[in-house]
mmCIF file of C-alpha atoms and ligand atoms in Angstrom:
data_model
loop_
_atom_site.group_PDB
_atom_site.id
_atom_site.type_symbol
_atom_site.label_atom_id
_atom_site.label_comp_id
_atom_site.label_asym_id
_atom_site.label_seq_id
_atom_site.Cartn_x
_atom_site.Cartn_y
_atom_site.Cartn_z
ATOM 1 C CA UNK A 1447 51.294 113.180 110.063
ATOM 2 C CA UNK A 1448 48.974 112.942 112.835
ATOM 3 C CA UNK A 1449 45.164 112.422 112.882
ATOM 4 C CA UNK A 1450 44.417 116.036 113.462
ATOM 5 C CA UNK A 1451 46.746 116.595 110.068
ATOM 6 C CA UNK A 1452 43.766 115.327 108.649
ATOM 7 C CA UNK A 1453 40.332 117.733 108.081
ATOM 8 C CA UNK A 1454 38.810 114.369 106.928
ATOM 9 C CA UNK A 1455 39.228 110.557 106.824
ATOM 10 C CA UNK A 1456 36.775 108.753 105.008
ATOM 11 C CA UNK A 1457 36.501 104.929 105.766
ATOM 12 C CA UNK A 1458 34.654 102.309 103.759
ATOM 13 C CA UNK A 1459 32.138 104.833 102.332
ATOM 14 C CA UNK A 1460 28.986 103.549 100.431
ATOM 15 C CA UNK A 1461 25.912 105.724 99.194
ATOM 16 C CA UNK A 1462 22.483 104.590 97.970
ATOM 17 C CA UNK A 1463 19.594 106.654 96.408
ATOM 18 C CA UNK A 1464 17.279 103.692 96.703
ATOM 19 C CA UNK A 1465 19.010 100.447 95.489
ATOM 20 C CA UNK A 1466 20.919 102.328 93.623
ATOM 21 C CA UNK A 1467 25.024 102.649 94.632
ATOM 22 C CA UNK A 1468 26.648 106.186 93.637
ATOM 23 C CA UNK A 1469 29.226 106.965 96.097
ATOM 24 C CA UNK A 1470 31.818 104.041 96.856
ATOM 25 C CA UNK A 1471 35.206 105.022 98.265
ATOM 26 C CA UNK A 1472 37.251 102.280 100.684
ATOM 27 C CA UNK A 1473 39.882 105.523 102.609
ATOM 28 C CA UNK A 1474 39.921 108.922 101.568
ATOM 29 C CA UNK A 1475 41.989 111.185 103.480
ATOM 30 C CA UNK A 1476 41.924 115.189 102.944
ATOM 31 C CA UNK A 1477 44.614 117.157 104.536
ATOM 32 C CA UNK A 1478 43.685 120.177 106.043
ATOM 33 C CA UNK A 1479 44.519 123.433 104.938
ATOM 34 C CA UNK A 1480 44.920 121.894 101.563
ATOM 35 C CA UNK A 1481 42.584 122.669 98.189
ATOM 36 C CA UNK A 1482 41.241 119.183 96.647
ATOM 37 C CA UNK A 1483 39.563 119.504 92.966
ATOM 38 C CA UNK A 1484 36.772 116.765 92.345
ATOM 39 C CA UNK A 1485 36.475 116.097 88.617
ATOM 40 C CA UNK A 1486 34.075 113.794 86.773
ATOM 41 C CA UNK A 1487 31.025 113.947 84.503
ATOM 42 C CA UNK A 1488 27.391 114.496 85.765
ATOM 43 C CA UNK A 1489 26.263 112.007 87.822
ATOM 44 C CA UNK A 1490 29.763 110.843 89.045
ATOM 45 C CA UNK A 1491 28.928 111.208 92.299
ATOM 46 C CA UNK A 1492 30.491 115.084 93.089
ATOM 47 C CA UNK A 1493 27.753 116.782 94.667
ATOM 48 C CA UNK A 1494 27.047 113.584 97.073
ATOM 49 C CA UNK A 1495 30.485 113.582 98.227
ATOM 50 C CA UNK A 1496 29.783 117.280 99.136
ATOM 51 C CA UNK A 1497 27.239 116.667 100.912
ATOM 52 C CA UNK A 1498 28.595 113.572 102.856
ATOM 53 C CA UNK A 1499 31.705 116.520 103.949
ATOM 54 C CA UNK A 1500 28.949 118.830 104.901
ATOM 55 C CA UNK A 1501 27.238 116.332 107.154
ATOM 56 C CA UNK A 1502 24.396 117.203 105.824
ATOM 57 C CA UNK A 1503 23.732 113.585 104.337
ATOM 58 C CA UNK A 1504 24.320 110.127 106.327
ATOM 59 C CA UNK A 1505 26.399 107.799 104.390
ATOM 60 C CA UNK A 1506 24.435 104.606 103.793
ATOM 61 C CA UNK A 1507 27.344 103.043 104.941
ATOM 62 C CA UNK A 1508 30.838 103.822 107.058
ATOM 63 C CA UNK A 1509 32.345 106.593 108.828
ATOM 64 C CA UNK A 1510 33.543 110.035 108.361
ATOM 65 C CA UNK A 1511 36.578 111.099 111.186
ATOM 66 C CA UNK A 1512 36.561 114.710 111.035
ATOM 67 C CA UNK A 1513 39.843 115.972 112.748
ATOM 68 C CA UNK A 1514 40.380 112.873 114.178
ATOM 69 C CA UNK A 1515 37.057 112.468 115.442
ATOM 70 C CA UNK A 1516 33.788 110.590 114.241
ATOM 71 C CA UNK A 1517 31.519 112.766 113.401
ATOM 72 C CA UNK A 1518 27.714 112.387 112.391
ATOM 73 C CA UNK A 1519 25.352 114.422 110.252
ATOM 74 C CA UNK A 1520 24.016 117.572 111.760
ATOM 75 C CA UNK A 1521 26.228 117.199 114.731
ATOM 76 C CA UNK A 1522 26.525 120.666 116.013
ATOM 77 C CA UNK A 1523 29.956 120.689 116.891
ATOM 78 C CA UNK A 1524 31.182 120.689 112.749
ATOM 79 C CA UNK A 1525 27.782 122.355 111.966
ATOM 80 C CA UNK A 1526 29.348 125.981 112.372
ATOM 81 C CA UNK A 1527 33.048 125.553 111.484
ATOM 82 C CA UNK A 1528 31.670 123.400 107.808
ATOM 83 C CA UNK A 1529 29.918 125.358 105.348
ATOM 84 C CA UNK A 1530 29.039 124.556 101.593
ATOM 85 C CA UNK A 1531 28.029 126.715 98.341
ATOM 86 C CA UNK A 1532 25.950 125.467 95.999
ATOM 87 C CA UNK A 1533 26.553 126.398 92.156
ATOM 88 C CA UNK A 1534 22.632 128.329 92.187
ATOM 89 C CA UNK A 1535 23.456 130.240 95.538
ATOM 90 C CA UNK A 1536 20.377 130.615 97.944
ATOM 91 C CA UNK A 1537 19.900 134.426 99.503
ATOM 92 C CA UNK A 1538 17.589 134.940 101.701
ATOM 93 C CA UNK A 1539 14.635 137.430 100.170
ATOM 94 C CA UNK A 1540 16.662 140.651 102.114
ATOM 95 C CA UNK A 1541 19.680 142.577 101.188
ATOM 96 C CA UNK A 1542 22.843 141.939 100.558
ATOM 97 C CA UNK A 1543 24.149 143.362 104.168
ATOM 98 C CA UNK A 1544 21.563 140.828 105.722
ATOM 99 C CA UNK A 1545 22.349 138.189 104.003
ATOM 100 C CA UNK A 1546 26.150 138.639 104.912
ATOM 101 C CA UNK A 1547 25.474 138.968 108.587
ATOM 102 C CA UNK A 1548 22.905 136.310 108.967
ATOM 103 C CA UNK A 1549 25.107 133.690 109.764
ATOM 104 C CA UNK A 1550 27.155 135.756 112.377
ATOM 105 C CA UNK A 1551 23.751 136.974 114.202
ATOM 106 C CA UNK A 1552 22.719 133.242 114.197
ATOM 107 C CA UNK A 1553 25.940 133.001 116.232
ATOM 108 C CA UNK A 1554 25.071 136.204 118.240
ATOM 109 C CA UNK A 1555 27.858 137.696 116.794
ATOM 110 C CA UNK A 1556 27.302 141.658 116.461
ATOM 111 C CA UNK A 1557 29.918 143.198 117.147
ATOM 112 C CA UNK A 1558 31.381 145.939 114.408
ATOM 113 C CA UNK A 1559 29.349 144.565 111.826
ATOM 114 C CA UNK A 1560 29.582 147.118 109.471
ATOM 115 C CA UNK A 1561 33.185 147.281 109.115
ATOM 116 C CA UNK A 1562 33.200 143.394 108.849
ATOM 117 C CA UNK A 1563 30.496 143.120 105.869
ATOM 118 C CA UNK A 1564 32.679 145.932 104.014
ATOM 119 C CA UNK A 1565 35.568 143.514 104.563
ATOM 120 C CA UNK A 1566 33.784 140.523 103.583
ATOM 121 C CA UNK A 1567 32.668 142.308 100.410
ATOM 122 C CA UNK A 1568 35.795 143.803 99.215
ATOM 123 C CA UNK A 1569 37.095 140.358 99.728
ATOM 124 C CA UNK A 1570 34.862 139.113 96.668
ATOM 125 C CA UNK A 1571 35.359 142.164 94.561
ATOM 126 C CA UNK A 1572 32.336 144.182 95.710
ATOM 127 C CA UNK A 1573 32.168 147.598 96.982
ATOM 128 C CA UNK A 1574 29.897 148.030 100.409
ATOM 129 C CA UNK A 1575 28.924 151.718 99.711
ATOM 130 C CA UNK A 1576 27.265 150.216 95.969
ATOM 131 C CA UNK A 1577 26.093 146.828 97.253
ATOM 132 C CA UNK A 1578 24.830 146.437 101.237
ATOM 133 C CA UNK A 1579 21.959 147.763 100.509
ATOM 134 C CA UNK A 1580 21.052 146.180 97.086
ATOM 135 C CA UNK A 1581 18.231 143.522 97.408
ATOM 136 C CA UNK A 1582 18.708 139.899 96.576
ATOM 137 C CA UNK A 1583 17.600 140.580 93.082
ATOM 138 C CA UNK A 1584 19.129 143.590 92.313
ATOM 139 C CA UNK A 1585 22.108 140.883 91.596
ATOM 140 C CA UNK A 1586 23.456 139.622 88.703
ATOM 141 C CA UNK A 1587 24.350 135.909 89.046
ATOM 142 C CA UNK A 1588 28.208 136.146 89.359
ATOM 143 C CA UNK A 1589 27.577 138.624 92.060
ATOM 144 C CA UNK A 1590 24.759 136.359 93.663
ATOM 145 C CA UNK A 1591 27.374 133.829 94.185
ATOM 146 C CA UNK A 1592 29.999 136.512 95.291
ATOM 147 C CA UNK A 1593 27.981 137.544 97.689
ATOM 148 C CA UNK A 1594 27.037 134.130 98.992
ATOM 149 C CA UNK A 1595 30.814 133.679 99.098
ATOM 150 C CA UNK A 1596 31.260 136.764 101.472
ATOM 151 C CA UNK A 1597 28.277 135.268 104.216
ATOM 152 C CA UNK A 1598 30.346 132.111 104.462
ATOM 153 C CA UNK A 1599 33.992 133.613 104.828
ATOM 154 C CA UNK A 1600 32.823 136.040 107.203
ATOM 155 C CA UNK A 1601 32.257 133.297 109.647
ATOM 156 C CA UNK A 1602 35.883 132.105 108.753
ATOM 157 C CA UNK A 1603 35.097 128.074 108.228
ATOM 158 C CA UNK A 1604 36.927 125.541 108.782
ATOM 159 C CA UNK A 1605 36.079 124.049 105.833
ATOM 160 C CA UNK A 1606 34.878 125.592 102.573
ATOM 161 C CA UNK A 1607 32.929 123.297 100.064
ATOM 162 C CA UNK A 1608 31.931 124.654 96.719
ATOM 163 C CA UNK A 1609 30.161 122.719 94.522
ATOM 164 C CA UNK A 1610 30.479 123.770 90.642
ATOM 165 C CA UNK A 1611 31.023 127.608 91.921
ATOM 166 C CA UNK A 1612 31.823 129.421 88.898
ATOM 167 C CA UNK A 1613 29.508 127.392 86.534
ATOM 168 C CA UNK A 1614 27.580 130.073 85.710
ATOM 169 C CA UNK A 1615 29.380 132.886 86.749
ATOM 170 C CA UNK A 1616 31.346 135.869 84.589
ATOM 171 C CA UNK A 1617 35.043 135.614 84.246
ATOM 172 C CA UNK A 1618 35.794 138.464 86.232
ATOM 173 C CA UNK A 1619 33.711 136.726 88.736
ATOM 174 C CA UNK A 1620 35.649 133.255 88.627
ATOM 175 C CA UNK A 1621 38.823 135.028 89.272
ATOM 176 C CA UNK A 1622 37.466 136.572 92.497
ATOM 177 C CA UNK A 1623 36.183 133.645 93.825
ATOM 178 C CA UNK A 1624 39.912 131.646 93.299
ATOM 179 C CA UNK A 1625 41.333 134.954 94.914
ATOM 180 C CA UNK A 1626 38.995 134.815 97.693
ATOM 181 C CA UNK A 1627 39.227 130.849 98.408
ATOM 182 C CA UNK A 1628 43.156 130.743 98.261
ATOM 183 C CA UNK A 1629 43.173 133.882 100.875
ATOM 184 C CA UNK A 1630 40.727 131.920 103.019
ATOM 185 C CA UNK A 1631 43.310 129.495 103.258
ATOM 186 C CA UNK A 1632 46.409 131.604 103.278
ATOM 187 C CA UNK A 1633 44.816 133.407 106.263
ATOM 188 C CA UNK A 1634 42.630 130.725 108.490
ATOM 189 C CA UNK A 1635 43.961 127.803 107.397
ATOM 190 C CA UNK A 1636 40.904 127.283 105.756
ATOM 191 C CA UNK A 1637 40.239 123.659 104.025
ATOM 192 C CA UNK A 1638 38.697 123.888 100.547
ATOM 193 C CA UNK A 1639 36.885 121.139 98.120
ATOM 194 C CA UNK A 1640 36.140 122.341 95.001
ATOM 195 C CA UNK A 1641 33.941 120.652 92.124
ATOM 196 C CA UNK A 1642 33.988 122.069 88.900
ATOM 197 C CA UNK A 1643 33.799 121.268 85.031
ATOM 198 C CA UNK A 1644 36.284 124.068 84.522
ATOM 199 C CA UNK A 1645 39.538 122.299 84.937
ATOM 200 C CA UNK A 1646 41.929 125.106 83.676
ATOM 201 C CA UNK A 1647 40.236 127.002 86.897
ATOM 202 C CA UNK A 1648 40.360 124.281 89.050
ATOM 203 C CA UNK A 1649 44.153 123.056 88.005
ATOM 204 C CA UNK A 1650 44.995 126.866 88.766
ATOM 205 C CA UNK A 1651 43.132 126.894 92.437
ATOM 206 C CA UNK A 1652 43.701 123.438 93.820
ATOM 207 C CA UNK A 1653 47.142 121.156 95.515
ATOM 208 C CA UNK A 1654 45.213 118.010 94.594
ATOM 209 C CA UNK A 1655 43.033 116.916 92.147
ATOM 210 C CA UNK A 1656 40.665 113.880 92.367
ATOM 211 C CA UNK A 1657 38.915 112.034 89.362
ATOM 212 C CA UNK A 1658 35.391 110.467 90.596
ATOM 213 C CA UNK A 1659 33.694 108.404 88.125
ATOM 214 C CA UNK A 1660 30.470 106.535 88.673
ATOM 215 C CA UNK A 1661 30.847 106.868 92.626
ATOM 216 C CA UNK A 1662 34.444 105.902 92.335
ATOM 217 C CA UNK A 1663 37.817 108.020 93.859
ATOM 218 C CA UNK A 1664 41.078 108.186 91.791
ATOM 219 C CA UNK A 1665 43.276 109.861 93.614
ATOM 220 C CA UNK A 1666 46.011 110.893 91.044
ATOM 221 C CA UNK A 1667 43.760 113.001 89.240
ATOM 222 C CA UNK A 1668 42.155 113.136 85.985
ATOM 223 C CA UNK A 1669 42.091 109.393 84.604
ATOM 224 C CA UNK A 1670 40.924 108.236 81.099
ATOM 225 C CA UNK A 1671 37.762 106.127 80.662
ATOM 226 C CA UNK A 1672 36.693 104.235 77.758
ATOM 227 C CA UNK A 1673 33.413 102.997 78.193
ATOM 228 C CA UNK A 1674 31.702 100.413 76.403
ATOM 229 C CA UNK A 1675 30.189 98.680 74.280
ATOM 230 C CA UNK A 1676 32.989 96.108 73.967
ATOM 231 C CA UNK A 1677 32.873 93.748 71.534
ATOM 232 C CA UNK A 1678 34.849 90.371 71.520
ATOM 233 C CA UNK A 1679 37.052 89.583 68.421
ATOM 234 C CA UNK A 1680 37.147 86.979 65.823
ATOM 235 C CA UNK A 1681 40.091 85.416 66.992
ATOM 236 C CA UNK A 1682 41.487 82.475 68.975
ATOM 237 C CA UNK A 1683 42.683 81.606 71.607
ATOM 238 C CA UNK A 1684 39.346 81.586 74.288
ATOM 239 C CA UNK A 1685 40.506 84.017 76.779
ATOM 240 C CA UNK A 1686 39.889 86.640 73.962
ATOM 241 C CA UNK A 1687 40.283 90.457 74.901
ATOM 242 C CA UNK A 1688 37.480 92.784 74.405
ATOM 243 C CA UNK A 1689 38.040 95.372 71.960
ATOM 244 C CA UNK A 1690 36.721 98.657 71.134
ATOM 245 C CA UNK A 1691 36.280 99.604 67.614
ATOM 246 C CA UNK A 1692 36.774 103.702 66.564
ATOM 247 C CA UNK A 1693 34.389 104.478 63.714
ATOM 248 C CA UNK A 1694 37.684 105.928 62.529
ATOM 249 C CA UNK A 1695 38.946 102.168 62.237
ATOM 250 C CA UNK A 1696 41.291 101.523 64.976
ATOM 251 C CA UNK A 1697 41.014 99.150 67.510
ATOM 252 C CA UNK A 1698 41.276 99.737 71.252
ATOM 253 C CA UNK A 1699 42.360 96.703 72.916
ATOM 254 C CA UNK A 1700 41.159 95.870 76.616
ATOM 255 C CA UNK A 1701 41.949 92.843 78.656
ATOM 256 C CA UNK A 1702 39.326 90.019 79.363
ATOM 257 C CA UNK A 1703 36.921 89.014 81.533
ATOM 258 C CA UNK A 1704 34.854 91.912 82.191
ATOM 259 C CA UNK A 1705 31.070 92.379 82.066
ATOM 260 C CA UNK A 1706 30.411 94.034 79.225
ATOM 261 C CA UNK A 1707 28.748 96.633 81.148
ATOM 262 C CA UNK A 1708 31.846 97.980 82.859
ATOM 263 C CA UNK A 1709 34.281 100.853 82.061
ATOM 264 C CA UNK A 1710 37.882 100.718 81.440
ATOM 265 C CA UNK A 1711 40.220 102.727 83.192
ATOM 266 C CA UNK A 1712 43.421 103.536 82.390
ATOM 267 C CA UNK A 1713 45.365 105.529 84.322
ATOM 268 C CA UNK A 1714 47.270 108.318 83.046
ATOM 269 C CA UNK A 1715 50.857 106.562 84.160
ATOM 270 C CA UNK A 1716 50.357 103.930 81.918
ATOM 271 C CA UNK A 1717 49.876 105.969 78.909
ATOM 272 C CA UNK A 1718 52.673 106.812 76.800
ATOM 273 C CA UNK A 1719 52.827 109.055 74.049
ATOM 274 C CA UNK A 1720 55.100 108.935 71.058
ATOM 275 C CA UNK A 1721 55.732 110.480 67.666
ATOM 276 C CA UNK A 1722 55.437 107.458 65.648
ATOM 277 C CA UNK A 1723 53.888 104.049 65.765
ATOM 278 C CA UNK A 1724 57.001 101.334 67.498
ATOM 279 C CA UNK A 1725 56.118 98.046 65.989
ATOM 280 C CA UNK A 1726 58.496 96.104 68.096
ATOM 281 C CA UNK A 1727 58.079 97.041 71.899
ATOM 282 C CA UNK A 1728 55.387 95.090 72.332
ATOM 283 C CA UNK A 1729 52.752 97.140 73.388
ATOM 284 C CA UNK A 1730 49.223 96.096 72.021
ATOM 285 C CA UNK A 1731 47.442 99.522 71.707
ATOM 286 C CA UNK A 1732 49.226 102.112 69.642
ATOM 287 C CA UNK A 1733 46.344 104.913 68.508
ATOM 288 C CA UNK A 1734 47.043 107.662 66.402
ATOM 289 C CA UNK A 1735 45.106 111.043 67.123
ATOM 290 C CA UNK A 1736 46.213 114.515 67.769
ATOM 291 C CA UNK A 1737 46.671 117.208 70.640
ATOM 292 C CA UNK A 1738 43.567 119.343 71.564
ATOM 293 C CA UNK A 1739 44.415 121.235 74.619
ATOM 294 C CA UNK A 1740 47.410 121.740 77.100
ATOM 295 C CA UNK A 1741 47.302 123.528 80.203
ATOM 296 C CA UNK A 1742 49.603 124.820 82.790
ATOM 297 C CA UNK A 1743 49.571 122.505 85.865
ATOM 298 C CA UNK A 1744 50.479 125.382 88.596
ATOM 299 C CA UNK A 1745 51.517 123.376 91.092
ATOM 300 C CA UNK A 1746 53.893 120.655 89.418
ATOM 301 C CA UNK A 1747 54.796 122.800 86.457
ATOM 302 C CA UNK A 1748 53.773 120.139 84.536
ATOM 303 C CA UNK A 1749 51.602 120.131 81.110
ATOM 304 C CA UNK A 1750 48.355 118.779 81.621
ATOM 305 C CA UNK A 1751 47.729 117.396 77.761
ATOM 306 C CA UNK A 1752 44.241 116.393 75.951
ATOM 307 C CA UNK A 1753 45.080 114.346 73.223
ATOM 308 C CA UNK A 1754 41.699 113.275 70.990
ATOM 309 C CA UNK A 1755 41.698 110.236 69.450
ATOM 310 C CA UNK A 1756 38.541 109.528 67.503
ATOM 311 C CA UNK A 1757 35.920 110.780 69.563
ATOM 312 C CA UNK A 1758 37.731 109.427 72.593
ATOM 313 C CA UNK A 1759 39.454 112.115 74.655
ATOM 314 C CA UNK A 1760 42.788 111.147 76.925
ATOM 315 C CA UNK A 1761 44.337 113.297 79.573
ATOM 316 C CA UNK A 1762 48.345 112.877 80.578
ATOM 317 C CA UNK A 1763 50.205 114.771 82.693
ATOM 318 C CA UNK A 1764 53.683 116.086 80.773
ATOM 319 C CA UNK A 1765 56.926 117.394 81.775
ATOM 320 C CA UNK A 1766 57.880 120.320 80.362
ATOM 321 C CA UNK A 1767 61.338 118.612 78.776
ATOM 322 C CA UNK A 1768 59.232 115.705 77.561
ATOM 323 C CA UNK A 1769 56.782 118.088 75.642
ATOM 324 C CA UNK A 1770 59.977 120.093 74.285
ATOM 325 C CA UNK A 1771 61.681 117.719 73.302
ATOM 326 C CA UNK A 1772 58.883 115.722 71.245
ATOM 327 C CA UNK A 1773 57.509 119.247 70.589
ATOM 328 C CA UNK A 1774 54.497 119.233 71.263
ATOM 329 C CA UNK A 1775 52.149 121.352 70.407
ATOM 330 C CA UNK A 1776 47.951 121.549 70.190
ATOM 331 C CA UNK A 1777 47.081 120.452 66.626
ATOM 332 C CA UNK A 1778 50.515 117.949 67.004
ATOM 333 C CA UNK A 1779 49.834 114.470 65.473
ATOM 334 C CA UNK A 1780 51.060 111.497 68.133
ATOM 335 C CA UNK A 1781 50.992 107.806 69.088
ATOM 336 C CA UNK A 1782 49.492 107.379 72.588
ATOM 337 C CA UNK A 1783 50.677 103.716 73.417
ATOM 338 C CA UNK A 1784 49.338 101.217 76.516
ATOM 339 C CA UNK A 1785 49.176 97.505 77.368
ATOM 340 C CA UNK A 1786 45.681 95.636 77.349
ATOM 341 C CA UNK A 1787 47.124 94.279 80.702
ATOM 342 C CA UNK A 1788 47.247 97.897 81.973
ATOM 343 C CA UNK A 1789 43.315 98.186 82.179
ATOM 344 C CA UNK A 1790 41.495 98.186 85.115
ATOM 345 C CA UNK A 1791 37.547 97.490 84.964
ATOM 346 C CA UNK A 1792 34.922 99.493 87.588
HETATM 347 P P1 ADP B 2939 27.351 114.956 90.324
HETATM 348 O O1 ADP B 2939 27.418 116.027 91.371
HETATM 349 O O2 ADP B 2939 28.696 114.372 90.009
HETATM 350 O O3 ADP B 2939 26.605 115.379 89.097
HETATM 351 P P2 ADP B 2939 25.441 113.666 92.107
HETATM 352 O O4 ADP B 2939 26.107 113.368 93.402
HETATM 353 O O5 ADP B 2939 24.548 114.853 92.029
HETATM 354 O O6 ADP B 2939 26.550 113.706 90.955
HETATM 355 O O7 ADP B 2939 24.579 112.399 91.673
HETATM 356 C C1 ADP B 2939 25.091 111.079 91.649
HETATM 357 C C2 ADP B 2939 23.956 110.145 91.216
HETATM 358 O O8 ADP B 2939 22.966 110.120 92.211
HETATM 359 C C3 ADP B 2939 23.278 110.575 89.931
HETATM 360 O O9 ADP B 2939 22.948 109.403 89.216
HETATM 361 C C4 ADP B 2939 22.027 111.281 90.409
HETATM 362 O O10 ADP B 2939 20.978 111.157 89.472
HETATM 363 C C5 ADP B 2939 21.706 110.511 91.696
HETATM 364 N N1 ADP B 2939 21.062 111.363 92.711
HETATM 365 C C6 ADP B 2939 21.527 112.517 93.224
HETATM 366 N N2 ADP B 2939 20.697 112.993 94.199
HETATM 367 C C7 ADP B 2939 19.692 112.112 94.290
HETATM 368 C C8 ADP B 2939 18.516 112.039 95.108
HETATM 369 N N3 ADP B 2939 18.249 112.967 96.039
HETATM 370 N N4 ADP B 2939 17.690 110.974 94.937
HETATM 371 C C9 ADP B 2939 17.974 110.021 94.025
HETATM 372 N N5 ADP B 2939 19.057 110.025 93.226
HETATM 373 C C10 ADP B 2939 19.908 111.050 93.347
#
């Protein structure tokens, strides 16, 4: 792959608010043309990493190559091909039909403008002869953000960031905004990164999908975290693990040192999951909880399982012959099994 392969490369990035770090991530590189899902909690760190692809925030540290070129915040040359949606949209105070075409006039581009709003429109599920003409809040909010949709495809971006787009938007809604994003990219090439809580919505839009926990990228998706507090057993020999004791009684098992203000990670490879406890392989965390969720991966086919165990929630990644042939099933009882050595502390 060449540099220009690349929409973004991301090199030794830091963020601050103050003294405080949120955003640290050493290379990060986004093909273009491809859909990336950020996933984490609130205050991971999603919304800053936005941003920072925007340009519309300086890193405190490092660089951002944007097609093989460094770029810098506000530089004019990404300013019109990079556009991002917030999840509460902004409209201007006008109608619908001006807020579509504002960006394009900005760009002194007039030309058939009416045919190209009704376009833009239909694109995102609205019709032009019920809404141009509507004012900003004649709206409801799934077809606020729809519309806010519309004004940034018709000025066919490069790059299309959404941050938490269909949090507070209808169903109906969230289905026209996937349509409309994967036909952005079908048709311009269009680069997409997409932050959202609603992972069966963002596993059924996005090629990649990126876990960011307290300012930190995993790139094979959704990882587990345990986070503290970690207590050290009564046991011998000195270099004692931490543990972590379930209310329910069992014992999570985490290797040693680590300050006990860090979380464990443990990434989904590691994890194996089992009908029954197997005293003799050796592994020193066998928990017993049960199946919540599983989801269709599109793009791998795989099974995208949420297995609770206490209050502790752990995310694998099956194949279909694995989950058949265990059977598998949301309500299932299983073992999921991992070394202590396994961990890794952020
Ligand atoms: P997310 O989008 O994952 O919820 P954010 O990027 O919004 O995360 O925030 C990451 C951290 O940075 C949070 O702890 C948040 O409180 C803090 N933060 C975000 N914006 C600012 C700001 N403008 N000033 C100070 N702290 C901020």
């Amino acid at each position: 792959m060449t540099k220009k392969d690349f929409a973004y490369h991301l090199k030794n990035i830091q963020h601050y608010y103050g003294n405080t770090k949120v955003l640290d991530i050493d290379d990060l590189k986004i093909e273009t043309g491809s859909i990336t899902g950020l996933i984490g909690p609130n205050g991971s760190g999603k919304s800053t990493l936005l941003k920072l692809l925007a340009f519309a925030r300086k890193p405190t540290r490092g660089r951002i190559f944007y097609k093989g070129h460094l770029e810098l915040p506000f530089s004019s040359t990404v300013r019109s091909k990079i556009t991002l949606l917030t999840q509460k949209p902004y409209l201007l105070k006008r109608t619908v039909f001006e807020n579509i075409t504002y960006g394009l006039k900005i760009r002194k581009d007039k030309n058939n403008l009416e045919n190209r709003v009704k376009k833009a429109l239909l694109n995102v599920g609205l019709d032009y002869q019920n809404f141009a003409q509507r004012k900003w809040h004649e709206l409801s909010g799934g077809e606020a953000q729809r519309v806010a949709m519309a004004a940034r495809l018709i000025l066919k971006p490069e790059v299309l960031l959404l941050d938490e787009p269909i949090a507070s938007v209808d169903t109906e809604s969230a289905r026209l905004i996937r349509q409309a994003s994967l036909k952005a990219r079908d048709n311009w090439g269009t680069t997409l990164v997409i932050a959202s809580h609603d992972l069966q919505w963002l596993y059924s839009i996005s090629d990649r999908q990126l876990s960011i926990f307290k300012g930190n990228i995993f790139s094979t998706g959704m990882e587990n975290i345990i986070t503290g507090p970690f207590v050290k057993p009564d046991v011998k020999p000195d270099d004692k693990p931490l543990v972590k004791k379930l209310d329910d009684g069992q014992i999570i098992t985490l290797k040693a040192p680590a300050p006990k203000t860090c979380t464990a990670i443990i990434r989904k490879k590691n994890i194996s999951i089992a009908l029954k406890k197997q005293p003799g392989n050796g592994m020193d965390n066998q928990l017993s909880g049960h199946i919540v969720s599983m989801l269709l991966e599109k793009k791998s086919g795989h099974i995208m399982t949420t297995i609770s165990i206490h209050d502790l929630c752990f995310i694998l990644t099956l194949p279909p012959d694995q989950v058949s042939r265990l059977d598998l099933y949301p309500g299932k009882k299983v073992i999921l099994g991992f070394y202590s050595n396994d961990v890794e502390w952020i």
